[in-house]
Amino acid sequence: MVALSLAVDFVSTIGKSDISWTIEARDVELLHADVRKATQQMISPVLFENSTLEKLLVGAGVDAKATPKLAYLLGMWAGAGSNDCISYSVNPSDTELLDRIRECGEALELDTSTMESSNCDDVTVSLRNKSAGANLGTNNIIQSAIDKIGVRGEDGTKAIPSSLARESILVRENFLAGLIDADGHVSKSAGASATITTVYPSVRDGLAKLVRSLGIHASISVEPVHAAQGVRPRESYSVLISGGDEGALASVLSKCSLSRNTMSAPTSAVSRTAQPASFEITKVDAAEYYGVTLADDTDHQFLLSNLALVHNCGERGNEMSEVLMDFPQLTTEVDGRHEPIMQRTTLIANTSNMPVAAREASIYTGITVS
């Protein structure tokens, strides 16, 4: 009883807030199983905003203001679209969703047609070029976007590309809203959350990255899918979207069409903060990417990436020219494929004919970037 009393007294002195700590990758395996299970990494939101989708739209002669509508339809396609053509399976009672699809189609200068499905109670909504007539397979801006940004993977299955996490926040939110309307379930009790289920690992991983890029928490659970005898069973993945700043998820749900999914838009600026995520670490053999290998007993093992920074301070200009000409031609073999070294390399240079102060400044630039 004395030992129990001492233990209770000790526990009462321990704070209940999370413990923030830094651990080297090589030491993770030394953690106790319970500590390892409770250890998560913090993933920061991506505040950088690219405009790849907008440029694609403008290049096709469509108004850039329609970019969020294209993003919404892409999200819907990732959730409930047909691989054969740009069509969506929709419950006819979801008139809000049908109207939203038509509105987005008109903004993208596409014709919309609706027909009853032959094998279910849903209706099929198809979008095609106005000049395509009855040929639903003719390429349009949605199909081009699906293929160019990678919403359809190399194996033909659906995917959410990692590049989407660097698109504009408005594009990310609309894509996610379309996915939730197509294949999600929203709970508004005791803090809003949304759940999206998929059988595609590429959708699972891309969705988690997309959600976290907005400063929203994402967790993944796995459920086995019962298959017929003789058929290889598949796994189903549920991605739970919750937490983060309350306004971050509300901002996404405010862009949904279905009233059961919609929430009021936040009235103040959305605060996007780092979110915790579980992680796995797998030890791999030393890679001969650059001929640099760290010994197991070195104290410089925080390097977990395959990227390299080459800093050239005071080099001759003609030597730097040779580097810029030769590096793009060099490749390294990774997992049986040849990868250009320049994809993994950042060059920072300040040639010898530059002022001393400029050369010195480039040193700090190299340190900062690395």
XYZ file of C-alpha atoms in Angstrom:
370
model
C 0.000 0.000 0.000
C 2.900 2.346 0.719
C 4.329 1.726 -2.756
C 0.916 2.378 -4.334
C 0.549 5.601 -2.375
C 3.987 6.754 -3.478
C 3.122 5.908 -7.093
C -0.149 7.872 -6.921
C 1.676 10.852 -5.420
C 4.265 10.699 -8.197
C 1.636 10.500 -10.948
C -0.092 13.588 -9.519
C 3.092 15.604 -10.150
C 3.208 14.717 -13.880
C 1.538 17.129 -16.260
C -1.080 15.761 -18.643
C -0.069 17.854 -21.635
C 1.856 16.322 -24.548
C 5.616 16.013 -24.266
C 7.550 17.578 -27.134
C 10.908 15.940 -27.758
C 13.448 15.268 -30.464
C 14.726 11.743 -31.060
C 17.237 10.471 -33.569
C 15.909 7.924 -36.052
C 18.389 5.275 -34.907
C 17.038 5.468 -31.329
C 13.354 4.880 -32.124
C 13.800 1.105 -31.825
C 15.052 1.592 -28.245
C 11.692 2.977 -27.082
C 9.397 0.906 -24.907
C 6.439 -0.424 -26.915
C 3.931 1.800 -25.061
C 6.093 4.890 -25.502
C 6.607 4.088 -29.193
C 2.846 3.694 -29.711
C 2.194 7.073 -28.108
C 4.972 8.855 -30.036
C 3.811 10.918 -32.985
C 5.442 13.413 -35.282
C 4.083 16.898 -35.879
C 3.233 17.659 -39.504
C 3.055 21.337 -40.390
C 0.445 22.736 -42.810
C 1.611 23.672 -46.306
C 1.125 27.413 -46.648
C 2.864 27.602 -50.025
C 0.284 27.844 -52.826
C 0.907 26.694 -56.392
C -1.383 27.391 -59.362
C -0.905 24.340 -61.606
C -4.628 23.654 -61.963
C -5.395 27.288 -62.755
C -2.697 27.384 -65.451
C -4.141 24.216 -66.988
C -7.574 25.815 -67.092
C -6.351 29.093 -68.587
C -4.333 27.169 -71.176
C -7.569 25.496 -72.274
C -9.224 28.900 -72.749
C -11.463 28.686 -69.669
C -11.878 31.505 -67.132
C -9.466 31.111 -64.200
C -12.333 31.877 -61.803
C -13.701 28.392 -62.564
C -10.642 26.710 -60.978
C -12.385 25.931 -57.622
C -15.283 24.368 -59.570
C -12.865 22.149 -61.489
C -11.243 21.151 -58.198
C -14.651 20.228 -56.761
C -15.483 18.007 -59.752
C -12.059 16.357 -59.557
C -12.695 15.533 -55.901
C -16.111 14.120 -56.793
C -14.553 12.017 -59.544
C -11.976 10.614 -57.102
C -14.858 9.551 -54.865
C -17.669 8.484 -57.202
C -16.564 9.042 -60.787
C -16.466 6.557 -63.632
C -13.121 5.493 -65.073
C -14.595 5.201 -68.560
C -15.816 8.779 -68.948
C -16.527 11.887 -66.896
C -19.709 10.797 -65.173
C -20.900 10.626 -61.589
C -23.338 8.293 -59.855
C -25.728 10.394 -57.745
C -28.815 9.673 -55.663
C -31.671 11.484 -57.464
C -32.943 12.823 -54.124
C -29.679 14.772 -53.686
C -30.896 17.688 -55.779
C -28.340 20.030 -54.183
C -25.542 17.856 -55.520
C -27.094 17.542 -58.974
C -27.452 21.324 -59.190
C -23.823 21.809 -58.065
C -22.506 19.447 -60.757
C -24.517 21.264 -63.437
C -23.289 24.645 -62.154
C -19.666 23.525 -62.234
C -20.120 21.988 -65.688
C -21.536 25.223 -67.077
C -18.631 27.220 -65.603
C -16.249 24.857 -67.421
C -18.265 25.204 -70.649
C -19.396 21.568 -70.604
C -22.744 19.989 -71.423
C -24.488 18.050 -68.651
C -26.755 15.059 -69.235
C -28.579 12.848 -66.730
C -29.785 9.285 -67.214
C -31.059 6.522 -64.965
C -28.572 3.818 -64.001
C -29.451 0.333 -65.184
C -28.269 -1.541 -62.093
C -29.140 0.746 -59.166
C -31.468 3.517 -58.032
C -28.886 6.254 -58.686
C -28.744 8.471 -61.745
C -25.641 8.980 -63.870
C -24.607 12.570 -64.527
C -22.232 12.961 -67.486
C -20.151 15.970 -68.524
C -18.805 16.333 -72.062
C -17.629 18.972 -74.491
C -20.463 20.845 -76.135
C -19.154 19.777 -79.525
C -18.802 16.113 -78.558
C -22.411 15.111 -79.253
C -23.133 11.682 -77.837
C -19.486 10.674 -77.627
C -18.927 10.656 -73.860
C -15.340 9.498 -74.258
C -14.120 12.669 -75.987
C -11.473 14.443 -73.896
C -12.546 17.521 -71.990
C -10.900 19.759 -69.404
C -11.772 17.411 -66.522
C -10.203 14.406 -68.226
C -7.124 16.453 -69.075
C -6.799 17.566 -65.446
C -7.266 13.982 -64.185
C -4.385 12.750 -66.331
C -2.044 15.747 -66.082
C -2.105 16.257 -62.311
C -2.293 12.528 -61.570
C -5.783 11.883 -60.149
C -5.572 8.676 -62.161
C -2.469 6.634 -61.322
C -0.119 4.918 -63.757
C -1.964 1.629 -63.181
C -5.294 3.231 -64.115
C -6.674 3.306 -60.566
C -7.728 6.469 -58.771
C -5.171 8.470 -56.820
C -4.724 11.759 -54.999
C -1.341 13.173 -56.096
C 0.995 14.666 -53.497
C 1.293 17.795 -55.667
C -2.300 18.647 -54.738
C -1.085 19.476 -51.222
C 0.803 22.432 -52.743
C -2.108 23.819 -54.754
C -3.917 26.952 -53.590
C -5.814 26.484 -50.338
C -9.072 27.246 -52.163
C -8.373 24.439 -54.657
C -7.475 22.000 -51.866
C -10.624 22.808 -49.915
C -12.911 22.446 -52.936
C -11.305 19.153 -53.983
C -11.816 17.820 -50.471
C -15.416 19.114 -50.379
C -16.184 17.295 -53.640
C -14.675 14.077 -52.286
C -16.736 14.342 -49.086
C -19.952 14.979 -51.030
C -19.229 11.996 -53.276
C -18.069 9.398 -50.800
C -17.948 10.828 -47.280
C -19.918 10.894 -44.051
C -19.988 13.997 -41.852
C -20.670 13.998 -38.120
C -21.505 17.346 -36.538
C -21.897 16.195 -32.925
C -19.204 16.747 -30.294
C -16.885 18.456 -32.760
C -17.234 18.104 -36.512
C -15.535 15.251 -38.336
C -15.728 13.588 -41.723
C -14.932 10.013 -42.749
C -13.976 8.926 -46.264
C -13.618 5.256 -47.195
C -11.539 3.955 -50.093
C -9.974 0.712 -51.329
C -7.144 2.533 -53.094
C -3.882 2.966 -51.111
C -2.940 5.852 -53.429
C -6.158 7.677 -52.459
C -5.626 6.867 -48.771
C -2.075 8.252 -48.642
C -2.762 11.270 -50.857
C -5.893 12.155 -48.884
C -4.048 12.077 -45.551
C -1.337 14.350 -46.965
C -3.913 16.722 -48.471
C -5.856 16.998 -45.209
C -2.727 17.611 -43.139
C -1.565 20.277 -45.601
C -4.598 22.302 -44.456
C -3.724 21.981 -40.765
C -6.433 19.352 -40.136
C -5.875 16.052 -38.343
C -6.141 12.814 -40.346
C -6.026 9.258 -39.016
C -6.312 5.992 -40.962
C -7.935 2.703 -39.963
C -7.934 -0.539 -41.969
C -10.859 -2.914 -42.413
C -10.764 -6.223 -44.346
C -13.225 -6.489 -47.233
C -14.928 -9.871 -47.502
C -14.411 -11.329 -50.979
C -15.963 -14.266 -52.779
C -14.242 -17.609 -52.527
C -11.174 -17.773 -54.713
C -10.957 -13.968 -54.994
C -8.048 -12.229 -53.298
C -9.414 -10.189 -50.361
C -8.866 -6.447 -50.408
C -8.519 -3.959 -47.599
C -10.752 -0.939 -47.098
C -9.285 2.203 -45.595
C -11.216 4.758 -43.564
C -9.661 8.217 -43.279
C -11.055 10.184 -40.332
C -10.758 13.949 -40.778
C -11.070 15.877 -37.525
C -9.340 18.129 -35.042
C -7.031 20.965 -35.904
C -8.298 24.493 -35.578
C -12.093 24.343 -35.661
C -12.239 26.835 -38.492
C -9.976 24.753 -40.782
C -12.440 21.865 -41.146
C -15.456 24.213 -41.125
C -13.913 26.082 -44.060
C -13.821 22.815 -46.045
C -17.346 21.713 -45.089
C -18.739 25.146 -45.967
C -17.846 24.346 -49.586
C -19.833 21.074 -49.649
C -23.146 20.981 -51.513
C -25.188 18.503 -49.485
C -26.937 20.097 -46.522
C -26.074 17.086 -44.361
C -22.391 17.838 -44.934
C -22.384 21.627 -44.938
C -21.252 23.865 -42.078
C -21.179 27.634 -41.844
C -17.962 29.209 -43.050
C -15.698 30.515 -40.251
C -16.214 34.198 -39.536
C -12.572 34.855 -38.699
C -9.257 33.981 -40.305
C -8.494 30.262 -40.182
C -5.529 29.307 -38.005
C -3.611 26.378 -39.490
C -1.293 24.601 -37.057
C 0.873 21.470 -37.060
C -1.034 18.235 -36.416
C 0.212 14.994 -34.806
C 0.485 11.853 -36.942
C 1.639 8.316 -36.275
C 4.668 7.208 -38.267
C 6.781 4.182 -39.084
C 10.539 4.012 -39.581
C 12.156 1.257 -41.601
C 15.898 0.826 -41.599
C 17.306 0.525 -45.113
C 20.746 -0.229 -46.473
C 23.087 2.659 -47.172
C 22.290 4.147 -50.574
C 25.095 5.095 -52.924
C 23.326 8.186 -54.226
C 26.311 10.493 -53.875
C 29.067 8.274 -52.552
C 28.424 9.606 -49.033
C 27.735 7.072 -46.286
C 27.371 7.875 -42.588
C 28.846 5.387 -40.159
C 26.453 3.761 -37.673
C 28.223 5.454 -34.747
C 28.189 8.955 -36.192
C 26.323 11.721 -34.392
C 25.002 13.160 -37.681
C 22.081 10.813 -38.260
C 19.275 13.323 -38.467
C 19.414 13.019 -42.274
C 16.282 11.124 -43.295
C 16.007 12.362 -46.879
C 17.744 11.520 -50.130
C 18.373 15.171 -50.953
C 21.770 16.846 -51.230
C 22.845 20.462 -51.242
C 26.013 21.413 -53.114
C 27.479 24.764 -52.095
C 30.137 26.320 -54.294
C 31.588 29.503 -52.844
C 34.401 31.211 -54.751
C 34.489 28.696 -57.605
C 35.463 29.841 -61.089
C 32.526 30.718 -63.309
C 33.548 28.290 -66.077
C 33.679 25.430 -63.555
C 30.165 26.232 -62.379
C 29.027 26.265 -65.999
C 30.387 22.733 -66.386
C 28.494 21.634 -63.277
C 25.236 23.067 -64.603
C 25.801 21.346 -67.947
C 26.923 17.967 -66.580
C 24.634 17.423 -63.571
C 21.361 17.209 -65.546
C 22.915 14.384 -67.598
C 23.924 12.292 -64.576
C 21.631 9.625 -63.172
C 21.675 7.267 -60.214
C 19.933 3.924 -59.906
C 17.231 3.737 -57.236
C 15.166 0.559 -56.820
C 16.015 -0.524 -60.358
C 15.165 2.754 -62.072
C 17.436 5.588 -63.199
C 16.731 8.938 -61.527
C 18.335 12.259 -62.576
C 20.673 13.486 -59.858
C 19.345 17.040 -60.328
C 15.965 15.920 -58.973
C 17.658 15.333 -55.621
C 20.170 18.190 -55.683
C 20.115 21.874 -54.788
C 23.007 23.979 -56.085
C 24.017 27.229 -54.392
C 26.897 29.078 -55.998
C 28.672 32.399 -55.795
C 31.597 32.627 -58.212
C 35.054 34.008 -57.469
C 34.452 37.221 -59.421
C 31.709 38.272 -56.977
C 32.409 40.645 -54.051
C 33.670 39.052 -50.840
C 30.543 40.132 -48.941
C 28.318 38.400 -51.498
C 30.364 35.216 -51.290
C 30.146 35.279 -47.508
C 26.367 35.787 -47.667
C 26.018 32.708 -49.877
C 27.509 30.589 -47.079
C 24.636 31.528 -44.769
C 22.194 30.911 -47.600
C 23.563 27.380 -48.017
C 23.356 26.686 -44.284
C 19.785 27.979 -44.110
C 18.573 25.960 -47.111
C 20.268 22.765 -45.917
